[in-house]
GROMACS .gro file of C-alpha atoms in nm:
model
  121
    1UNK     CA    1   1.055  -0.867   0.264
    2UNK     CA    2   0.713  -1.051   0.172
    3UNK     CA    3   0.718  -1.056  -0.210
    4UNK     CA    4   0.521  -0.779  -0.400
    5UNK     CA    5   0.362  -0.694  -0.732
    6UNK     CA    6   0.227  -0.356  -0.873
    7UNK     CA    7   0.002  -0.368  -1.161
    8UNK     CA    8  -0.185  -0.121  -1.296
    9UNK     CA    9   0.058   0.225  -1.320
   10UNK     CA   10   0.155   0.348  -1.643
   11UNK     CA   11   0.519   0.524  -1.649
   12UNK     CA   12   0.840   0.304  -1.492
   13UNK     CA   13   0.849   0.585  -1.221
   14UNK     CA   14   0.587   0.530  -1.073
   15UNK     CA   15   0.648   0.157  -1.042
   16UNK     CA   16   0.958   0.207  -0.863
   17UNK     CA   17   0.824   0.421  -0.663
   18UNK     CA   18   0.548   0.246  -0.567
   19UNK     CA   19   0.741  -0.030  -0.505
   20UNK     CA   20   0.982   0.140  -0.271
   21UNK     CA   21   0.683   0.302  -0.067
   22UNK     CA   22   0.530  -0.027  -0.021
   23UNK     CA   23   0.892  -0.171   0.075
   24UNK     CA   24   0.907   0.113   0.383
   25UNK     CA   25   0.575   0.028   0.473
   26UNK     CA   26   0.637  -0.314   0.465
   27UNK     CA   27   0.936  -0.228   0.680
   28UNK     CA   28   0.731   0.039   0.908
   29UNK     CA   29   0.435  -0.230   0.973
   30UNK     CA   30   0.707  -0.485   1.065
   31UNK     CA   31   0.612  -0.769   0.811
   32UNK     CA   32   0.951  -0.692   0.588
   33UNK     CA   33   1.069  -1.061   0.743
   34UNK     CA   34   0.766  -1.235   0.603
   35UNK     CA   35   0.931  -1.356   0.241
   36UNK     CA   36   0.745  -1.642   0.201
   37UNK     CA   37   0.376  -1.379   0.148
   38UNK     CA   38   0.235  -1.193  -0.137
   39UNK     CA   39   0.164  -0.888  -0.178
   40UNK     CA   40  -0.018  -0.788  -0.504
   41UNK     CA   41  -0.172  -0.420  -0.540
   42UNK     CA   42  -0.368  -0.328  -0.834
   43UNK     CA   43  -0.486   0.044  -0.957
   44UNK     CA   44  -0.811  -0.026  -1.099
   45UNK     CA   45  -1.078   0.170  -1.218
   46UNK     CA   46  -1.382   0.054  -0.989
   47UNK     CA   47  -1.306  -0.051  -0.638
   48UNK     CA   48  -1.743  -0.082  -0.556
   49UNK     CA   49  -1.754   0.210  -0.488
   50UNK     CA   50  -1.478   0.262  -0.233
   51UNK     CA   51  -1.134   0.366  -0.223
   52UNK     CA   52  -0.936   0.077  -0.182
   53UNK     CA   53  -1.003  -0.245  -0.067
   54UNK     CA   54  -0.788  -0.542   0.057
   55UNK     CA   55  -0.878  -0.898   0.098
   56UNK     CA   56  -0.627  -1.246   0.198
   57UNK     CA   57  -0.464  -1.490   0.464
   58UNK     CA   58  -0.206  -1.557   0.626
   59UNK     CA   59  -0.005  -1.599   0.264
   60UNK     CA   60  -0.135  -1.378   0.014
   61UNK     CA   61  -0.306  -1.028  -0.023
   62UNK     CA   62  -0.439  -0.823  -0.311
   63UNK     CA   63  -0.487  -0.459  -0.242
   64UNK     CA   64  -0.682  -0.295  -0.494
   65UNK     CA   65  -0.665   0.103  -0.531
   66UNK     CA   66  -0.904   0.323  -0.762
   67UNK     CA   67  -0.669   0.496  -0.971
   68UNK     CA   68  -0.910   0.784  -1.040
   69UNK     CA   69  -0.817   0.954  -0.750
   70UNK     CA   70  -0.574   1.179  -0.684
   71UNK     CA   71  -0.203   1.074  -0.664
   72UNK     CA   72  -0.187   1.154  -0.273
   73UNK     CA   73  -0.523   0.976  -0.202
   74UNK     CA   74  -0.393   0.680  -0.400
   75UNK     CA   75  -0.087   0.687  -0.150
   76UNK     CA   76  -0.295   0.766   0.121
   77UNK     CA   77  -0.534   0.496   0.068
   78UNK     CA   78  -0.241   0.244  -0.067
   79UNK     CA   79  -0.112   0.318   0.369
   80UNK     CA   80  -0.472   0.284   0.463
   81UNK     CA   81  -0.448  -0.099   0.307
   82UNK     CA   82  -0.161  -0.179   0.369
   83UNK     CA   83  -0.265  -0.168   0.768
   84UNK     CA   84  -0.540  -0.430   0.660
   85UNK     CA   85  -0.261  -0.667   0.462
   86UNK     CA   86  -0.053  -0.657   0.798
   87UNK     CA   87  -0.354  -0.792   0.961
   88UNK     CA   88  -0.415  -1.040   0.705
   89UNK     CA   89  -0.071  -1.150   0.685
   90UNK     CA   90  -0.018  -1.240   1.099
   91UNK     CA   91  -0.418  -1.348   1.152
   92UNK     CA   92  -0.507  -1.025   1.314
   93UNK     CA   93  -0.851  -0.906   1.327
   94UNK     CA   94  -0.893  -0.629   1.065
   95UNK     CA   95  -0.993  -0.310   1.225
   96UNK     CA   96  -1.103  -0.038   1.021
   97UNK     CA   97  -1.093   0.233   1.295
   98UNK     CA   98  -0.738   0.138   1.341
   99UNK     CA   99  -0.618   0.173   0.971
  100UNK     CA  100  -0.770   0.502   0.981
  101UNK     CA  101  -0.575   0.638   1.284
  102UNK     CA  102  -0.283   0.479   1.109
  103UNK     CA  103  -0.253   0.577   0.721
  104UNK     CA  104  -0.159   0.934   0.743
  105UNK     CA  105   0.097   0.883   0.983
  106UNK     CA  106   0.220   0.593   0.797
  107UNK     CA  107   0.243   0.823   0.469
  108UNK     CA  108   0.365   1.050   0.599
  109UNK     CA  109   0.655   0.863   0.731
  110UNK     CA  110   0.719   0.633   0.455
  111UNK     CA  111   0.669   0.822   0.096
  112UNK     CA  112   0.981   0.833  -0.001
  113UNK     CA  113   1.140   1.218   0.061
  114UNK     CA  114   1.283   1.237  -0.269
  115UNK     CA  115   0.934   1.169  -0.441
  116UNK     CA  116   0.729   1.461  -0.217
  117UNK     CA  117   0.766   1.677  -0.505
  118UNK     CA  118   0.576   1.434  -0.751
  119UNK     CA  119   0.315   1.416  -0.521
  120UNK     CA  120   0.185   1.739  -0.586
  121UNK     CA  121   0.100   1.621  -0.894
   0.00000   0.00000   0.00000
């Protein structure tokens, strides 16, 4: 699995949860045999304006998710990005239109099951 870091999320919960979303969509996206890349996602409090964003290479992303939304729009958005890290990661072009047709499949196949009750939130 390519190496992540969460930073940003207050209670331990949420850091393993976080962490175990972003493990099945590591796994889901198919880049779960890249261990030699970062992944680092950050919930911030200004993002320009935007949701999320997500900027790298071939090595390292940094996802960066405004934690003033909502807990499912975080997660949402955190899918959303994680589409554009995939590209990053194997030198794909980054297609927006294509990480929108993908993130709310890809959430709602990979939040965890036993967490669906948190996200109501």
């Amino acid at each position: 699995m390519a190496n992540q870091e969460v930073i940003g999320k207050g209670r331990g919960y949420e850091y393993h949860l976080i962490n175990e979303y972003v493990a099945n969509l590591q796994k889901e996206l198919n880049i779960h045999r890249l261990r030699s890349k970062w992944i680092e996602i950050k919930f911030v409090d200004d993002v320009n304006g935007n949701m999320g964003d997500c900027t790298g290479d071939t090595d390292e992303v940094d996802i960066r998710i405004d934690r003033t939304l909502s807990w499912n729009d975080q997660m949402i958005t955190l899918a959303h990005e994680m589409v554009h890290a995939e590209q990053f990661l194997r030198a794909n072009t980054v297609s927006e239109v294509y990480a929108d047709l993908l993130e709310d499949k890809l959430f709602k196949t990979c939040y965890p099951e036993h967490a669906l009750e948190y996200s109501n939130t």
